[in-house]
mmCIF file of C-alpha atoms and ligand atoms in Angstrom:
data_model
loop_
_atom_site.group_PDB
_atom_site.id
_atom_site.type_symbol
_atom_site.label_atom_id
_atom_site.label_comp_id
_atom_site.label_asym_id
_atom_site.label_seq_id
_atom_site.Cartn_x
_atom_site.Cartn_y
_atom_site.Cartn_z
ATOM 1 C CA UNK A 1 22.360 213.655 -89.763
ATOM 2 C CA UNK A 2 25.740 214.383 -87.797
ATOM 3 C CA UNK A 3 26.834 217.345 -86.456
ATOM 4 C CA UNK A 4 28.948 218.467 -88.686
ATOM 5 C CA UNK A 5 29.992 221.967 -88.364
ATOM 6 C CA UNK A 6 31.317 223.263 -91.761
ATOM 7 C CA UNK A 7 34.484 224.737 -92.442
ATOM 8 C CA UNK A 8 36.244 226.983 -94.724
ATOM 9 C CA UNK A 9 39.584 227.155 -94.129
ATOM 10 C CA UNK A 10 41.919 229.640 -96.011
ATOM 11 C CA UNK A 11 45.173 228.021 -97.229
ATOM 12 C CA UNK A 12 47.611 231.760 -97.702
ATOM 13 C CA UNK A 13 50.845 229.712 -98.651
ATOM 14 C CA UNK A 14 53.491 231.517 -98.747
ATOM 15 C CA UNK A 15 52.233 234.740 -99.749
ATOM 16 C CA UNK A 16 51.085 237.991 -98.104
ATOM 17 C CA UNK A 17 53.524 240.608 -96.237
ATOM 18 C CA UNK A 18 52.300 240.982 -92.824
ATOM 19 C CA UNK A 19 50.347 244.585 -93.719
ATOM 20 C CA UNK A 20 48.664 242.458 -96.551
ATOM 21 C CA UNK A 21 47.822 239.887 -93.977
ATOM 22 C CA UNK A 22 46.562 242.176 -91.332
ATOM 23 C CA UNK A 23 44.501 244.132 -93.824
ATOM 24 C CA UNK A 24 43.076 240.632 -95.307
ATOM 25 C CA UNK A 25 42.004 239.273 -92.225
ATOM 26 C CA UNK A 26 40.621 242.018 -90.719
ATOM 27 C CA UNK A 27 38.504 242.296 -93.851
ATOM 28 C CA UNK A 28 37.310 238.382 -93.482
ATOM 29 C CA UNK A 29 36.374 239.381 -89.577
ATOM 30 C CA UNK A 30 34.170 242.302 -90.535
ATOM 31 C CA UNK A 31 31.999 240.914 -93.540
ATOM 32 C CA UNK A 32 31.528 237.845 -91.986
ATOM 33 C CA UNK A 33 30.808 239.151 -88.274
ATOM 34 C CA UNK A 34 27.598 237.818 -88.774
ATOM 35 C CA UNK A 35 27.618 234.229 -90.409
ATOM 36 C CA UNK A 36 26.218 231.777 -88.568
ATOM 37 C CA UNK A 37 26.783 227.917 -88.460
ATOM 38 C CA UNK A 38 29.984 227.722 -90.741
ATOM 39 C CA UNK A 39 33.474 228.071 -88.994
ATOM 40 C CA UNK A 40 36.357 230.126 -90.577
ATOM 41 C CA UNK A 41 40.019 229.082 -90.433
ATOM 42 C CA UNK A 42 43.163 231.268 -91.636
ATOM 43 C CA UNK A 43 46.359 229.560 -92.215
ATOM 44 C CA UNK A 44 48.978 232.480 -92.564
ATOM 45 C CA UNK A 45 52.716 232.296 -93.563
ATOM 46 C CA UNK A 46 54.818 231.111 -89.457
ATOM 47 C CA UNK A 47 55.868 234.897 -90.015
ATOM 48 C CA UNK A 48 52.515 236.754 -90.212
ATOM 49 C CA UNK A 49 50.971 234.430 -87.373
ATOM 50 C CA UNK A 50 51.210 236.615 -84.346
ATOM 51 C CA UNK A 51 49.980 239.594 -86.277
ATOM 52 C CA UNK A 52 47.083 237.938 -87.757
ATOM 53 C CA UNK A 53 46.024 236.604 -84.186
ATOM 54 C CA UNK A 54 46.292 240.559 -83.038
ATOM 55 C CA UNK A 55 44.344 241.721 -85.637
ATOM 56 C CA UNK A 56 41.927 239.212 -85.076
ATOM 57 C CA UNK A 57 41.445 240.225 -81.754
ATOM 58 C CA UNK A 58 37.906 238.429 -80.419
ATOM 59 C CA UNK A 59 36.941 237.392 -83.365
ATOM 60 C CA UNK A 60 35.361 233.969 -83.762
ATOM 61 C CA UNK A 61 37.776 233.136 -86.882
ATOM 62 C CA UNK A 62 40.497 230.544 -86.145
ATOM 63 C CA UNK A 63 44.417 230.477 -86.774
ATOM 64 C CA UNK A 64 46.176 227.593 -88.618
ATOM 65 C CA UNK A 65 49.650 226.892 -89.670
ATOM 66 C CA UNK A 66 50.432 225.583 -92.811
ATOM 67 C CA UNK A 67 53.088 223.166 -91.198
ATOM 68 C CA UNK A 68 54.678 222.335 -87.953
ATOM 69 C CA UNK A 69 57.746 219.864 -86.575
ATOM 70 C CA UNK A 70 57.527 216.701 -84.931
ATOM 71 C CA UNK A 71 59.491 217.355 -81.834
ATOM 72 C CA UNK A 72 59.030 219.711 -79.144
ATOM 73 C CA UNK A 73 61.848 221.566 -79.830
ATOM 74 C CA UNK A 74 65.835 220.891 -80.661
ATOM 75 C CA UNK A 75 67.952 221.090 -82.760
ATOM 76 C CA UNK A 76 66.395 221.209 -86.352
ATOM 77 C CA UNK A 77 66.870 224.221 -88.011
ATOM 78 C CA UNK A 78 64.183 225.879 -90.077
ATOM 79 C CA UNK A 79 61.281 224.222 -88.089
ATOM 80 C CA UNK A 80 58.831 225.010 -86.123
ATOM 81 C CA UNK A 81 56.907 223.244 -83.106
ATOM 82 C CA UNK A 82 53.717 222.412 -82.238
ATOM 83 C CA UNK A 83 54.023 224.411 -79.057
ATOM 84 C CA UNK A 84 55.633 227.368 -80.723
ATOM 85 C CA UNK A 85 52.322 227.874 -83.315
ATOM 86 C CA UNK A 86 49.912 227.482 -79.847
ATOM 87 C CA UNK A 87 52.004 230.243 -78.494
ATOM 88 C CA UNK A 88 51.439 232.050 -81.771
ATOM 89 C CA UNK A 89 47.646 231.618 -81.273
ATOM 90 C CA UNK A 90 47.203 228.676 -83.617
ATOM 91 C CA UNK A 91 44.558 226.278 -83.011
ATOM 92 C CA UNK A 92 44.691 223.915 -85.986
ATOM 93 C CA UNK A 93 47.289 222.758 -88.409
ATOM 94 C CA UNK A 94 47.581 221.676 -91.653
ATOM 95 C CA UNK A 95 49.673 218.333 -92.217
ATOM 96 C CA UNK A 96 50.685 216.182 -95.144
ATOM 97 C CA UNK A 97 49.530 219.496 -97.660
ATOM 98 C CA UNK A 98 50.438 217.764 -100.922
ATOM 99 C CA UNK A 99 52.901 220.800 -101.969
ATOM 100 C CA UNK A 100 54.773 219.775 -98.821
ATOM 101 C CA UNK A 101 54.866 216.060 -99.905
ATOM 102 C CA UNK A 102 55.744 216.469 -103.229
ATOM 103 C CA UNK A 103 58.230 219.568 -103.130
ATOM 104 C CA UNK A 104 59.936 218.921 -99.969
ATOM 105 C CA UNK A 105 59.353 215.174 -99.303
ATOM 106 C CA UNK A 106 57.317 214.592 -97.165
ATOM 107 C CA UNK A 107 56.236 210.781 -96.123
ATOM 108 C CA UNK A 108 52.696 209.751 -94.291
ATOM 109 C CA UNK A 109 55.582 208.464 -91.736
ATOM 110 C CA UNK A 110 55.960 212.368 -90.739
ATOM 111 C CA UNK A 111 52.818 213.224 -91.036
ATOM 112 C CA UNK A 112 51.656 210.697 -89.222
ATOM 113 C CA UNK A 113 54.300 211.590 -86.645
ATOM 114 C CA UNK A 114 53.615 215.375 -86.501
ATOM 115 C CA UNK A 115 49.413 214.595 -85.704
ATOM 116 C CA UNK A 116 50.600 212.549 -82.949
ATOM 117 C CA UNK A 117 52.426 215.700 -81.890
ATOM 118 C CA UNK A 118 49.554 218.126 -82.257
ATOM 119 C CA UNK A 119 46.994 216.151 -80.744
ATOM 120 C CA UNK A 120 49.282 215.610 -78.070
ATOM 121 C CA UNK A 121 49.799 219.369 -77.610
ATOM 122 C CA UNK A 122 46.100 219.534 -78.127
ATOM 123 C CA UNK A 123 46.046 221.256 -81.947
ATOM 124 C CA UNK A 124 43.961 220.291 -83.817
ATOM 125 C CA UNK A 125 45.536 218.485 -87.598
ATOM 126 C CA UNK A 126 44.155 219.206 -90.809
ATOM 127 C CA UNK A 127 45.764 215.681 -92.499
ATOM 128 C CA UNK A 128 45.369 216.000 -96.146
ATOM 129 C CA UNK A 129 45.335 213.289 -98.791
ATOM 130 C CA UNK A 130 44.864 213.147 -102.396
ATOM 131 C CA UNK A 131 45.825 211.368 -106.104
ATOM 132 C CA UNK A 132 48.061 212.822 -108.668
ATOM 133 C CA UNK A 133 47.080 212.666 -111.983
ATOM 134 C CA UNK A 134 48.771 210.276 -113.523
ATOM 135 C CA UNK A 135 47.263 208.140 -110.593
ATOM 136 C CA UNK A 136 44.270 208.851 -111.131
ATOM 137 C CA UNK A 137 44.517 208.122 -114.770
ATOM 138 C CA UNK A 138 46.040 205.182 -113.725
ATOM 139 C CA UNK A 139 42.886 203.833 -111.860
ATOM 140 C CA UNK A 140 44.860 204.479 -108.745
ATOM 141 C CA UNK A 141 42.933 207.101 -106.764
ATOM 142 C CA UNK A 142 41.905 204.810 -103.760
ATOM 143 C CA UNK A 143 44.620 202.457 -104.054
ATOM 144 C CA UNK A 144 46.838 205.834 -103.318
ATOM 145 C CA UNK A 145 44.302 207.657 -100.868
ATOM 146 C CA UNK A 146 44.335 204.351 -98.774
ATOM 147 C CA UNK A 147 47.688 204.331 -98.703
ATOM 148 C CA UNK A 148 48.053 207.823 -97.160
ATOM 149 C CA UNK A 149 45.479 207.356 -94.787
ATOM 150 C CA UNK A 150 46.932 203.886 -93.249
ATOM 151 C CA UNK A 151 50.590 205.602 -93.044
ATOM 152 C CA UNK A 152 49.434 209.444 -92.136
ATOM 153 C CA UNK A 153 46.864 207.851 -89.569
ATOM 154 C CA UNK A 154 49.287 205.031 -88.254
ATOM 155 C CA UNK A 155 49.348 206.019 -84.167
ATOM 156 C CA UNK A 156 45.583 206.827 -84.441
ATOM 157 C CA UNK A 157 45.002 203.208 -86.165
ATOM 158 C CA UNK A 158 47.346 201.564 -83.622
ATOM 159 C CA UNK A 159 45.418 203.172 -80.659
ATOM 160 C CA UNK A 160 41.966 202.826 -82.172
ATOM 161 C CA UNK A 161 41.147 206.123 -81.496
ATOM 162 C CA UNK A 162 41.155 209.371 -83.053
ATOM 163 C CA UNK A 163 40.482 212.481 -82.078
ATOM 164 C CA UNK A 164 36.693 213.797 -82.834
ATOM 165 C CA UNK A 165 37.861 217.157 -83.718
ATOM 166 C CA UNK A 166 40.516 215.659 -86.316
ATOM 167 C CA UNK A 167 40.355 217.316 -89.624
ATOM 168 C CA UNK A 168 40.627 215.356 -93.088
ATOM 169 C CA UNK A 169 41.203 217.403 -96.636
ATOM 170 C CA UNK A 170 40.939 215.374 -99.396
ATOM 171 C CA UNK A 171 43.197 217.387 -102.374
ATOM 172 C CA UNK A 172 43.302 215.789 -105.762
ATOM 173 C CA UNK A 173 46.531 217.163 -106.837
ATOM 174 C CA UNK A 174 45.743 217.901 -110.497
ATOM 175 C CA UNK A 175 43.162 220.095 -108.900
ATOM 176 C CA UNK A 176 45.668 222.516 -106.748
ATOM 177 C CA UNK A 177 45.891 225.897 -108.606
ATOM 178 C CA UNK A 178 45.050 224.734 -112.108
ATOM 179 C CA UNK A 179 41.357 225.540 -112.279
ATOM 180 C CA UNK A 180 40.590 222.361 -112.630
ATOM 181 C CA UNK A 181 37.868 221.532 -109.470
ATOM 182 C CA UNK A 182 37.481 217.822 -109.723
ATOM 183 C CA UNK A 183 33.381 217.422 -110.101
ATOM 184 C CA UNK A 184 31.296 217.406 -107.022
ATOM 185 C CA UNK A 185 30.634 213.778 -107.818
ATOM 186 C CA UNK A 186 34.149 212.699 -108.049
ATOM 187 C CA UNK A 187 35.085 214.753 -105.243
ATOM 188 C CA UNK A 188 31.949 212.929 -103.186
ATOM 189 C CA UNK A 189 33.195 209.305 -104.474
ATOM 190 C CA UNK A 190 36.913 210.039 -102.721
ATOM 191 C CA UNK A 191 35.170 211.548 -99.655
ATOM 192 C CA UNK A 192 32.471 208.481 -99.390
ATOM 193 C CA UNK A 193 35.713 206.076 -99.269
ATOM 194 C CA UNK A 194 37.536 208.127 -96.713
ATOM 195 C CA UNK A 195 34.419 207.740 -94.538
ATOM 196 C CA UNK A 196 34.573 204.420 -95.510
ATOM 197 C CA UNK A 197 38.034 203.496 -94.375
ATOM 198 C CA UNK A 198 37.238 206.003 -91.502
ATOM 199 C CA UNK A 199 34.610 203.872 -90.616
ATOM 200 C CA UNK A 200 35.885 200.573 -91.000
ATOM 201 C CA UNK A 201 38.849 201.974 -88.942
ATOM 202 C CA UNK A 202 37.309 203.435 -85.927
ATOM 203 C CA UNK A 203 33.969 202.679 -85.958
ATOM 204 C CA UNK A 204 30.474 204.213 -87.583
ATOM 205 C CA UNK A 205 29.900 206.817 -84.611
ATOM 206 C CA UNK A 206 33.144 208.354 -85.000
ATOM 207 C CA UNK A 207 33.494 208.879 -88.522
ATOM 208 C CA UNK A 208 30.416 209.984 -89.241
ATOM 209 C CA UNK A 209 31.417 213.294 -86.825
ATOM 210 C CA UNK A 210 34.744 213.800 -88.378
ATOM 211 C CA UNK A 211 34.942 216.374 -91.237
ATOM 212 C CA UNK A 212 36.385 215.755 -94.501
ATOM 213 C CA UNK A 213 37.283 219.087 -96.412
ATOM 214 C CA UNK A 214 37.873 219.496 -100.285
ATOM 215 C CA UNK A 215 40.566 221.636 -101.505
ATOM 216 C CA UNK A 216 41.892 221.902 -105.184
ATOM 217 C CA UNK A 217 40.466 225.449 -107.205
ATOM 218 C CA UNK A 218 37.237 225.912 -104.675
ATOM 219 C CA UNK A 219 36.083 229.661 -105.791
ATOM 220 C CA UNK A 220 32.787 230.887 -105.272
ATOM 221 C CA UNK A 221 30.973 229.599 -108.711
ATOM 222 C CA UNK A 222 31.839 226.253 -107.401
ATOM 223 C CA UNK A 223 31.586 226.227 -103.799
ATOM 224 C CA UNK A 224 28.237 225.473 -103.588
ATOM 225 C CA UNK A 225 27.458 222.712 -105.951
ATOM 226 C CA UNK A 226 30.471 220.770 -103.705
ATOM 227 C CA UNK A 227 28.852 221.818 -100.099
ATOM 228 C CA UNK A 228 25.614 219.920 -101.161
ATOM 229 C CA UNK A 229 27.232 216.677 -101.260
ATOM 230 C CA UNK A 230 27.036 214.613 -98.170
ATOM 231 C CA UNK A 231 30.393 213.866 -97.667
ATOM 232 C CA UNK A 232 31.818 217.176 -97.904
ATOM 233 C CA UNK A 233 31.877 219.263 -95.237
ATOM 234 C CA UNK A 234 34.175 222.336 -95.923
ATOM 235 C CA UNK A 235 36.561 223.621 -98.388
ATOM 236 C CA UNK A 236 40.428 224.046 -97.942
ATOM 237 C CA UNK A 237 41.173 227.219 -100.252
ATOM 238 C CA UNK A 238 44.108 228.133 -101.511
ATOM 239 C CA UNK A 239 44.130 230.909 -104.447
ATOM 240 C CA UNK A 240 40.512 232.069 -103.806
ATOM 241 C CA UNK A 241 41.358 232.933 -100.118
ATOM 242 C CA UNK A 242 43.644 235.196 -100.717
ATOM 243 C CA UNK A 243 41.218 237.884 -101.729
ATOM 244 C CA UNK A 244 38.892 239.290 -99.407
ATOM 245 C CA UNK A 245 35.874 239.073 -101.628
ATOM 246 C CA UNK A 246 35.903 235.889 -103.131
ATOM 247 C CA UNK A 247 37.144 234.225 -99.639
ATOM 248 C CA UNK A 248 33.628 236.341 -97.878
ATOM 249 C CA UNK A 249 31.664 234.668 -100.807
ATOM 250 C CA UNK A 250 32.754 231.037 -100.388
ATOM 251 C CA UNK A 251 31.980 231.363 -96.407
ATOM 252 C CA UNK A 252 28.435 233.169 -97.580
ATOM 253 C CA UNK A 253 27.791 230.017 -99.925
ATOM 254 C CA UNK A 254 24.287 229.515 -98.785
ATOM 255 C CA UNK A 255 23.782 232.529 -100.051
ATOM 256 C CA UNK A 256 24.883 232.095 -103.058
HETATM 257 P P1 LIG B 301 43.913 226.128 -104.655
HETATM 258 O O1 LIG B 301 44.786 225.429 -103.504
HETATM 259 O O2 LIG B 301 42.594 226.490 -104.050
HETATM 260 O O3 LIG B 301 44.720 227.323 -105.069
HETATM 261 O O4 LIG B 301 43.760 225.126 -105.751
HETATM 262 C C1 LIG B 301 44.199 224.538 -102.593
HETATM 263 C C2 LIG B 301 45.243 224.042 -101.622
HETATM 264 O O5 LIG B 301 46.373 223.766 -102.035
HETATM 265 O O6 LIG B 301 44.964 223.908 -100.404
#
């Protein structure tokens, strides 16, 4: 089997005044001091960053954004760089989140764009992916998940190489915040053909190290029956993380 650390990674959106976000995290640190084997992300609102990564202090949890810009820096109002969240203490970043596609219009084309930028700066991208409903219904799913890969993975294709440490999340979007967690087997089919294309993409050795995530209503009752599928390798958690006790219990799912 590949190495493939898990991860839970904690999606806060834009929620949490920095207090709540100190208090949270610091929680997270201290009931998970001990866990072994599964790495913990936070992805904090830009404005709660820096206090997050001081509360943190030596802890082995890592700092995410949610977002970042292209460019280094310039003129683009409202954004943030790369090198601004690394000064921040940010390690990874999410891309392509499907709330940032659909609400502010995102393309692949700027996704694809920003993960050259991180891995150039040395971040490391979350790239997510995922099927509306109606597309799904529509016996779409792949046809759309394909799509997203080819344009959100475009420099990586081109050079033939991607990063090892490159994170995928594969988000069905009629699964964000409704309760409704796709089934671990239909969540397992979409991650099987991301390997796939993965696979066919960059070769077998590769893909098999990379980590695909799930995200779309993970909570404790559920988190466990999805972790024992082999393509899954972590959870990206929006509602759930936002409380200390159900976020503790999702990283403790072997325990569960
Ligand atoms: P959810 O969000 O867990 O609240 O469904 C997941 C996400 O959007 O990353």
């Amino acid at each position: 089997m590949p190495d493939r650390k898990p991860l839970i990674a904690g999606n806060w959106k834009m929620h949490l005044s920095v207090a709540e976000a100190v208090e949270l995290v610091r929680r997270i640190a201290a009931e998970t001091e001990d866990v072994q084997g599964v790495e913990v992300l936070v992805a904090p609102p830009f404005t709660t960053l820096y206090a997050v990564r001081e509360a943190l202090g030596d802890s082995r949890i890592r700092l995410g954004a949610q977002n970042m810009h292209w460019e280094m820096s310039g003129a683009y109002t409202g954004e943030i760089s790369g090198k601004m969240l690394q000064e921040a203490g940010c390690t990874y970043v999410i891309l392509g989140h499907s709330e940032r596609r659909a609400i502010f219009n995102e393309t692949s084309e700027m996704v694809d764009l920003k993960a050259r930028a991180a891995v150039s700066l040395g971040l490391i991208p979350i790239i997510c992916v995922g099927e509306t409903l109606e597309e799904r219904e529509a016996g779409r799913t792949f046809d759309v998940v394909q799509a997203q890969l080819e344009g959100s993975l475009n420099n990586f294709k081109e050079e033939k190489f991607i990063p090892p440490t490159t994170v995928m999340a594969y988000e069905p979007v009629w699964a964000i915040g409704t309760g409704k967690t796709a089934t671990p087997s239909q969540a397992q089919e979409v991650h099987q053909f991301i390997r796939g294309w993965l696979e066919r993409t960059f070769g077998t050795g590769v893909s098999a190290g990379l980590r695909i995530l799930y995200g779309g209503s993970v909570k404790p009752e559920n988190i466990a029956e999805l972790m024992a599928e082999p393509d899954i390798d972590g959870a990206l958690v929006g509602g759930a993380s936002l409380n200390a006790d159900s976020f503790v219990r999702i990283i403790c799912y072997e325990k569960l």
